[in-house]
Structures are given as C-alpha cells and as structure tokens.
C-alpha cells in the first residue's frame, strides 16, 4: 500500500487534534474530489514499518486525540490488507485514542448488507477497531461547506461501535 500524505496535528478530519493518514488508491473517482492524486494506487510513498512507527510517535502525546484514515479509499480491498495489522497495533498501543475513517463506501456496503467490493473477510474486523465512520461518496451536487467533518449532505457520521452492536446505523453527529 502507498500513502499520499500524513498530516500531523490535524484539526480538520475528526474531533480534536489528530494524525491523518491519506492512503493511495480509490476507484470511486467522485466528481471534484478534493484529493484526486490519491486515486492512483501507486501515488505517494510505500507504507512501511517505519511509516507506521512515525505515525505512532506522532500520536503518543496526551493531547493527540487519535488517528484519522482518509484517501484515496481505506476500504479498497488492497488497502484493507495493509491497514488491518496497522490498526490492530494502533489500538493495542493507544486503547483510549479514537480512530476515525472516511470512506466513499457506505456502512451497509462495508458490512455486506449491500453488495460491494469493500465487503471482504476482514472489513468487519477493521470496522470493529474504529470509533467513527464518515461514509458515502462525495456528491458534488450535494456539496455543503457548512457541514462539519464531511463534504456533501449524503455523507453520514456514524458511531461504529453502537451501529455494530445495534445492527443498524447510529449517527455520531447529525
């Protein structure tokens, strides 16, 4: 897996101060995507153990609230394979920090309630490690710059743990 960027001390992609990892590779190709460079799976740099350690180090201070995954697309099957062990290590090291994920796939697609390439043998395990999922493709016609933590009104900010427990989408923020 490659990544396009790592933003440390990010305050735009989740609550509080976070480290944001922008993975490479996305087949959605949303019109006017803010990060089109990351559509290419080969864009950026290889994600290595050194990269992971750098992210862990950036998340260590108490004032860092957690990690955010963006893209590209974290739930592309190729990216899931690399992200799962990374998320397991993150959760082991930082059990009290939050993990946010931005995905063009919906919760229903990731969990297999709707057919999708995002639904794999490890997609649910990835979700179980996350706290918040901002789901749904960016839709230019529904763009709204007044929305918090999302770009278009079709996207939802989901409490992953409650949604998995209750077997239905529970919003984290309206």
XYZ file of N, CA and C in Angstrom:
522
model
N 0.845 -1.176 0.000
C 0.000 0.000 0.000
C 0.888 1.236 0.000
N 0.445 2.233 -0.714
C 1.109 3.530 -0.692
C 0.238 4.530 0.058
N 0.853 5.626 0.443
C 0.102 6.711 1.057
C 0.517 8.015 0.391
N -0.410 8.940 0.333
C -0.149 10.220 -0.298
C 0.373 11.261 0.662
N -0.088 11.193 1.914
C 0.294 12.219 2.880
C -0.011 11.754 4.292
N 0.742 12.292 5.223
C 0.458 12.147 6.649
C 0.393 13.560 7.205
N -0.737 13.914 7.790
C -0.882 15.234 8.412
C -0.844 15.052 9.921
N 0.143 15.662 10.530
C 0.244 15.626 11.989
C -0.408 16.890 12.536
N -0.954 16.786 13.739
C -1.629 17.916 14.371
C -2.773 18.434 13.510
N -3.520 17.536 12.930
C -4.638 17.854 12.044
C -5.883 18.112 12.889
N -6.573 19.203 12.603
C -7.804 19.520 13.338
C -9.022 19.524 12.419
N -8.860 19.092 11.163
C -9.953 19.156 10.195
C -10.647 17.820 9.960
N -10.028 16.721 10.315
C -10.534 15.410 9.917
C -10.925 14.528 11.100
N -11.704 15.094 11.996
C -12.159 14.392 13.179
C -12.049 15.305 14.380
N -12.593 14.843 15.479
C -12.606 15.665 16.682
C -11.215 15.773 17.309
N -10.909 16.952 17.805
C -9.651 17.183 18.496
C -8.470 17.267 17.541
N -7.298 17.055 18.103
C -6.055 17.085 17.322
C -5.687 15.646 16.997
N -5.382 15.383 15.724
C -5.215 14.015 15.259
C -4.033 13.918 14.302
N -3.663 12.688 14.006
C -2.776 12.415 12.885
C -3.644 11.778 11.809
N -3.537 12.303 10.592
C -4.350 11.803 9.486
C -3.465 11.138 8.443
N -3.841 9.931 8.078
C -3.147 9.151 7.059
C -4.016 9.097 5.812
N -3.485 9.608 4.706
C -4.178 9.596 3.430
C -3.608 8.461 2.587
N -4.336 7.349 2.510
C -3.863 6.197 1.746
C -4.083 6.446 0.257
N -3.335 5.734 -0.565
C -3.472 5.844 -2.018
C -4.336 4.710 -2.549
N -5.073 5.023 -3.595
C -5.901 4.035 -4.266
C -7.372 4.257 -4.007
N -8.109 4.600 -5.074
C -9.553 4.777 -4.962
C -10.171 4.606 -6.337
N -11.172 3.760 -6.406
C -11.873 3.523 -7.672
C -13.196 4.297 -7.772
N -13.554 5.068 -6.763
C -14.810 5.820 -6.796
C -14.779 6.951 -7.829
N -13.678 7.685 -7.846
C -13.485 8.808 -8.776
C -14.649 9.802 -8.711
N -14.941 10.264 -7.507
C -16.018 11.230 -7.304
C -15.703 12.539 -8.036
N -16.717 13.091 -8.665
C -16.571 14.361 -9.374
C -16.101 15.442 -8.400
N -15.030 16.140 -8.765
C -14.437 17.219 -7.960
C -13.948 16.762 -6.590
N -13.476 15.537 -6.521
C -12.825 15.019 -5.318
C -11.714 15.977 -4.900
N -11.560 16.197 -3.615
C -10.528 17.120 -3.136
C -9.128 16.508 -3.176
N -9.029 15.225 -3.453
C -7.734 14.555 -3.364
C -7.530 13.565 -4.520
N -7.720 14.035 -5.744
C -7.676 13.167 -6.917
C -6.332 12.472 -7.114
N -5.248 13.065 -6.651
C -3.934 12.415 -6.788
C -3.935 11.025 -6.162
N -4.689 10.853 -5.097
C -4.668 9.581 -4.372
C -5.561 8.512 -5.000
N -6.170 8.786 -6.138
C -6.918 7.741 -6.840
C -5.971 6.636 -7.303
N -4.765 7.022 -7.648
C -3.756 6.095 -8.177
C -3.154 5.296 -7.019
N -3.252 3.973 -7.094
C -2.709 3.112 -6.040
C -1.193 3.255 -5.898
N -0.519 3.729 -6.938
C 0.941 3.886 -6.904
C 1.384 5.278 -6.493
N 0.442 6.175 -6.214
C 0.781 7.541 -5.824
C 1.457 7.560 -4.454
N 2.394 8.449 -4.282
C 2.999 8.679 -2.976
C 4.129 7.733 -2.658
N 4.217 7.393 -1.389
C 5.316 6.584 -0.859
C 4.793 5.255 -0.323
N 5.637 4.231 -0.317
C 5.225 2.958 0.282
C 4.994 3.105 1.792
N 3.944 2.455 2.269
C 3.641 2.424 3.699
C 4.479 1.301 4.311
N 5.429 1.669 5.159
C 6.377 0.711 5.736
C 6.219 0.666 7.254
N 6.985 -0.224 7.882
C 7.000 -0.257 9.349
C 7.501 1.069 9.907
N 8.456 1.682 9.218
C 8.970 2.994 9.648
C 7.863 4.048 9.577
N 7.047 3.986 8.527
C 5.918 4.911 8.400
C 4.960 4.722 9.574
N 4.633 3.477 9.863
C 3.724 3.179 10.976
C 4.299 3.703 12.289
N 5.578 3.477 12.523
C 6.210 3.954 13.763
C 6.182 5.473 13.852
N 6.373 6.143 12.730
C 6.312 7.604 12.693
C 4.906 8.076 13.089
N 3.893 7.392 12.593
C 2.515 7.738 12.959
C 2.273 7.463 14.443
N 2.726 6.323 14.921
C 2.577 6.007 16.343
C 3.250 7.076 17.206
N 4.459 7.467 16.835
C 5.171 8.503 17.592
C 4.389 9.815 17.602
N 3.785 10.157 16.460
C 3.038 11.420 16.375
C 1.757 11.379 17.204
N 1.248 10.185 17.476
C 0.016 10.035 18.252
C 0.268 9.874 19.753
N 1.514 9.716 20.151
C 1.850 9.435 21.547
C 1.515 10.551 22.537
N 1.693 11.835 22.171
C 1.386 12.870 23.169
C -0.065 12.795 23.647
N -0.258 13.097 24.933
C -1.598 13.001 25.526
C -2.613 13.898 24.826
N -2.163 15.009 24.269
C -3.080 15.957 23.650
C -3.506 15.556 22.238
N -2.970 14.468 21.728
C -3.428 13.954 20.433
C -4.618 13.034 20.695
N -5.753 13.336 20.060
C -6.982 12.577 20.294
C -7.027 11.247 19.570
N -6.301 11.143 18.442
C -6.340 9.873 17.733
C -5.871 9.952 16.302
N -6.330 8.985 15.534
C -5.913 8.754 14.157
C -7.119 8.885 13.241
N -6.907 9.476 12.066
C -7.934 9.513 11.032
C -7.378 8.886 9.769
N -8.195 8.041 9.124
C -7.836 7.418 7.852
C -8.668 8.041 6.750
N -7.990 8.462 5.693
C -8.664 9.044 4.548
C -7.991 8.524 3.291
N -8.350 9.109 2.180
C -7.722 8.615 0.960
C -7.714 9.624 -0.141
N -7.624 8.910 -1.227
C -7.851 7.524 -1.569
C -9.036 6.920 -0.815
N -8.970 5.618 -0.709
C -10.059 4.862 -0.083
C -9.524 3.774 0.834
N -9.661 3.962 2.162
C -9.183 2.949 3.104
C -9.832 1.575 2.930
N -11.075 1.529 2.435
C -11.759 0.246 2.318
C -11.642 -0.413 0.944
N -10.758 0.097 0.083
C -10.438 -0.692 -1.105
C -9.810 -1.982 -0.579
N -10.157 -3.138 -1.153
C -9.653 -4.413 -0.617
C -8.133 -4.462 -0.462
N -7.404 -3.899 -1.404
C -5.939 -3.908 -1.304
C -5.454 -3.135 -0.075
N -6.127 -2.037 0.230
C -5.730 -1.222 1.377
C -6.129 -1.870 2.699
N -7.248 -2.577 2.717
C -7.669 -3.255 3.941
C -6.584 -4.208 4.446
N -5.975 -4.929 3.525
C -4.964 -5.924 3.905
C -3.791 -5.290 4.636
N -3.425 -4.090 4.249
C -2.317 -3.384 4.896
C -2.766 -2.639 6.153
N -3.978 -2.117 6.104
C -4.438 -1.299 7.227
C -4.827 -2.115 8.453
N -5.354 -3.322 8.261
C -5.792 -4.104 9.425
C -4.675 -4.328 10.444
N -3.496 -4.829 10.068
C -2.458 -5.011 11.087
C -2.000 -3.689 11.705
N -2.000 -2.633 10.908
C -1.640 -1.308 11.423
C -2.654 -0.856 12.480
N -3.946 -1.025 12.186
C -4.985 -0.626 13.141
C -4.951 -1.478 14.403
N -4.667 -2.756 14.262
C -4.533 -3.620 15.438
C -3.399 -3.126 16.340
N -2.278 -2.772 15.746
C -1.150 -2.243 16.524
C -1.496 -0.903 17.155
N -2.169 -0.044 16.388
C -2.564 1.263 16.927
C -3.470 1.070 18.137
N -4.474 0.223 18.015
C -5.425 0.010 19.107
C -4.738 -0.586 20.333
N -3.767 -1.464 20.106
C -3.010 -2.061 21.217
C -2.202 -1.000 21.951
N -1.570 -0.121 21.222
C -0.739 0.931 21.826
C -1.560 2.069 22.428
N -2.665 2.372 21.790
C -3.450 3.547 22.186
C -4.930 3.178 22.379
N -5.234 2.376 23.383
C -6.626 1.920 23.560
C -7.616 3.047 23.849
N -7.134 4.187 24.343
C -8.033 5.276 24.700
C -8.137 6.364 23.639
N -7.425 6.204 22.537
C -7.500 7.195 21.458
C -8.500 6.722 20.415
N -9.078 7.661 19.691
C -10.110 7.309 18.726
C -9.543 7.124 17.321
N -10.243 6.303 16.565
C -9.933 6.100 15.155
C -11.155 6.529 14.354
N -10.937 7.515 13.484
C -11.949 7.953 12.543
C -11.546 7.460 11.164
N -12.522 7.140 10.328
C -12.251 6.718 8.961
C -13.239 7.390 8.020
N -12.714 7.899 6.922
C -13.534 8.480 5.857
C -13.539 7.507 4.690
N -14.738 7.110 4.260
C -14.858 6.141 3.175
C -15.965 6.545 2.216
N -15.716 6.352 0.942
C -16.755 6.542 -0.060
C -17.767 5.408 -0.056
N -17.408 4.295 0.564
C -18.359 3.197 0.721
C -19.296 3.518 1.876
N -20.506 3.007 1.811
C -21.439 3.183 2.915
C -21.218 2.083 3.958
N -21.726 2.317 5.142
C -21.668 1.328 6.210
C -22.270 0.006 5.729
N -23.372 0.109 5.002
C -24.054 -1.086 4.502
C -23.178 -1.849 3.506
N -22.420 -1.140 2.688
C -21.529 -1.795 1.727
C -20.345 -2.456 2.438
N -19.817 -1.800 3.448
C -18.661 -2.341 4.170
C -19.054 -3.585 4.975
N -20.277 -3.600 5.492
C -20.722 -4.725 6.318
C -21.394 -5.836 5.512
N -21.541 -5.657 4.211
C -22.116 -6.697 3.372
C -23.631 -6.674 3.260
N -24.279 -5.676 3.841
C -25.737 -5.580 3.691
C -26.107 -5.172 2.268
N -25.185 -4.506 1.591
C -25.316 -4.182 0.173
C -24.082 -4.732 -0.519
N -24.248 -5.250 -1.708
C -23.118 -5.826 -2.434
C -22.087 -4.753 -2.760
N -20.818 -5.098 -2.511
C -19.744 -4.139 -2.730
C -18.393 -4.836 -2.632
N -17.414 -4.297 -3.331
C -16.052 -4.830 -3.222
C -15.442 -4.531 -1.850
N -16.015 -3.583 -1.117
C -15.498 -3.240 0.215
C -15.751 -4.347 1.222
N -16.762 -5.165 0.975
C -17.095 -6.237 1.907
C -16.150 -7.411 1.653
N -15.247 -7.616 2.599
C -14.246 -8.676 2.490
C -14.257 -9.496 3.776
N -13.376 -10.461 3.837
C -13.280 -11.275 5.049
C -12.695 -10.499 6.231
N -12.165 -9.309 5.990
C -11.586 -8.528 7.089
C -12.235 -7.156 7.284
N -13.203 -6.800 6.449
C -13.788 -5.458 6.554
C -14.485 -5.234 7.899
N -15.184 -6.240 8.394
C -15.848 -6.075 9.690
C -14.821 -5.915 10.812
N -13.736 -6.661 10.755
C -12.698 -6.544 11.785
C -12.102 -5.144 11.780
N -11.911 -4.593 10.586
C -11.429 -3.208 10.513
C -12.420 -2.257 11.170
N -13.690 -2.421 10.847
C -14.724 -1.557 11.445
C -14.727 -1.662 12.966
N -14.573 -2.869 13.485
C -14.592 -3.074 14.941
C -13.500 -2.282 15.652
N -12.439 -1.950 14.958
C -11.332 -1.192 15.544
C -11.565 0.311 15.494
N -12.584 0.735 14.757
C -12.858 2.159 14.551
C -13.935 2.664 15.491
N -13.894 3.964 15.699
C -14.902 4.610 16.527
C -15.936 5.347 15.686
N -15.462 6.031 14.650
C -16.346 6.845 13.820
C -16.046 6.573 12.352
N -17.117 6.424 11.566
C -17.012 6.270 10.124
C -17.795 7.391 9.466
N -17.124 8.150 8.618
C -17.807 9.118 7.767
C -17.974 8.400 6.438
N -19.213 8.064 6.092
C -19.426 7.177 4.949
C -20.122 7.871 3.786
N -19.971 7.266 2.620
C -20.644 7.733 1.415
C -19.738 8.540 0.509
N -19.970 8.370 -0.769
C -19.191 9.089 -1.762
C -19.454 10.588 -1.676
N -18.455 11.384 -2.032
C -18.661 12.823 -2.162
C -19.522 13.055 -3.402
N -20.611 13.811 -3.238
C -21.506 14.134 -4.352
C -21.476 15.644 -4.550
N -20.918 16.068 -5.666
C -20.752 17.495 -5.957
C -22.067 18.265 -5.826
N -23.157 17.680 -6.307
C -24.452 18.363 -6.274
C -24.991 18.511 -4.852
N -24.423 17.784 -3.907
C -24.858 17.869 -2.509
C -23.781 18.499 -1.622
N -22.804 19.124 -2.252
C -21.720 19.778 -1.516
C -22.288 20.874 -0.618
N -21.779 20.919 0.612
C -22.241 21.920 1.575
C -21.078 22.237 2.504
N -20.482 23.407 2.317
C -19.290 23.750 3.106
C -19.606 24.069 4.567
N -20.890 24.142 4.910
C -21.253 24.400 6.311
C -21.306 23.118 7.139
N -21.214 21.959 6.501
C -21.273 20.690 7.223
C -19.986 20.448 8.009
N -20.125 19.834 9.162
C -18.983 19.505 9.998
C -18.450 18.126 9.606
N -17.147 18.025 9.360
C -16.437 16.763 9.105
C -16.931 15.986 7.880
N -17.582 16.634 6.945
C -17.989 15.962 5.714
C -18.183 16.998 4.617
N -18.199 16.535 3.380
C -18.247 17.462 2.260
C -19.587 17.585 1.572
N -20.399 16.522 1.641
C -21.704 16.579 0.986
C -22.776 15.991 1.909
N -23.996 16.454 1.710
C -25.078 16.148 2.667
C -25.505 14.684 2.679
N -25.123 13.897 1.697
C -25.451 12.476 1.705
C -24.551 11.682 2.647
N -23.437 12.246 3.042
C -22.492 11.532 3.896
C -22.965 11.547 5.344
N -22.680 10.441 6.039
C -23.118 10.301 7.435
C -21.902 10.171 8.345
N -22.050 10.649 9.567
C -21.015 10.496 10.594
C -21.563 9.472 11.582
N -20.992 8.281 11.536
C -21.576 7.110 12.200
C -20.777 6.684 13.419
N -21.486 6.383 14.491
C -20.887 5.769 15.673
C -20.764 4.274 15.358
N -19.564 3.839 15.054
C -19.355 2.472 14.574
C -19.704 1.442 15.637
N -19.241 1.618 16.851
C -19.458 0.614 17.896
C -20.957 0.418 18.170
N -21.696 1.512 18.321
C -23.141 1.413 18.567
C -23.844 0.800 17.362
N -23.404 1.163 16.169
C -24.035 0.634 14.952
C -23.822 -0.870 14.828
N -22.633 -1.342 15.132
C -22.365 -2.779 15.080
C -23.158 -3.516 16.155
N -23.225 -2.935 17.350
C -23.972 -3.561 18.445
C -25.474 -3.632 18.157
N -26.016 -2.572 17.562
C -27.461 -2.484 17.354
C -27.888 -2.977 15.967
N -26.945 -3.367 15.139
C -27.219 -3.875 13.795
C -27.984 -2.896 12.929
N -27.751 -1.594 13.190
C -28.323 -0.541 12.356
C -27.472 0.714 12.545
N -27.537 1.597 11.581
C -26.714 2.802 11.648
C -27.187 3.712 12.767
N -26.227 4.062 13.646
C -26.455 5.024 14.713
C -25.518 6.194 14.444
N -26.087 7.364 14.267
C -25.273 8.537 13.946
C -24.495 9.007 15.170
N -23.275 9.407 14.917
C -22.422 10.007 15.942
C -22.716 11.497 16.033
N -22.797 12.126 14.869
C -23.168 13.539 14.758
C -24.173 13.672 13.637
N -25.141 14.544 13.815
C -26.141 14.816 12.743
C -25.499 15.602 11.629
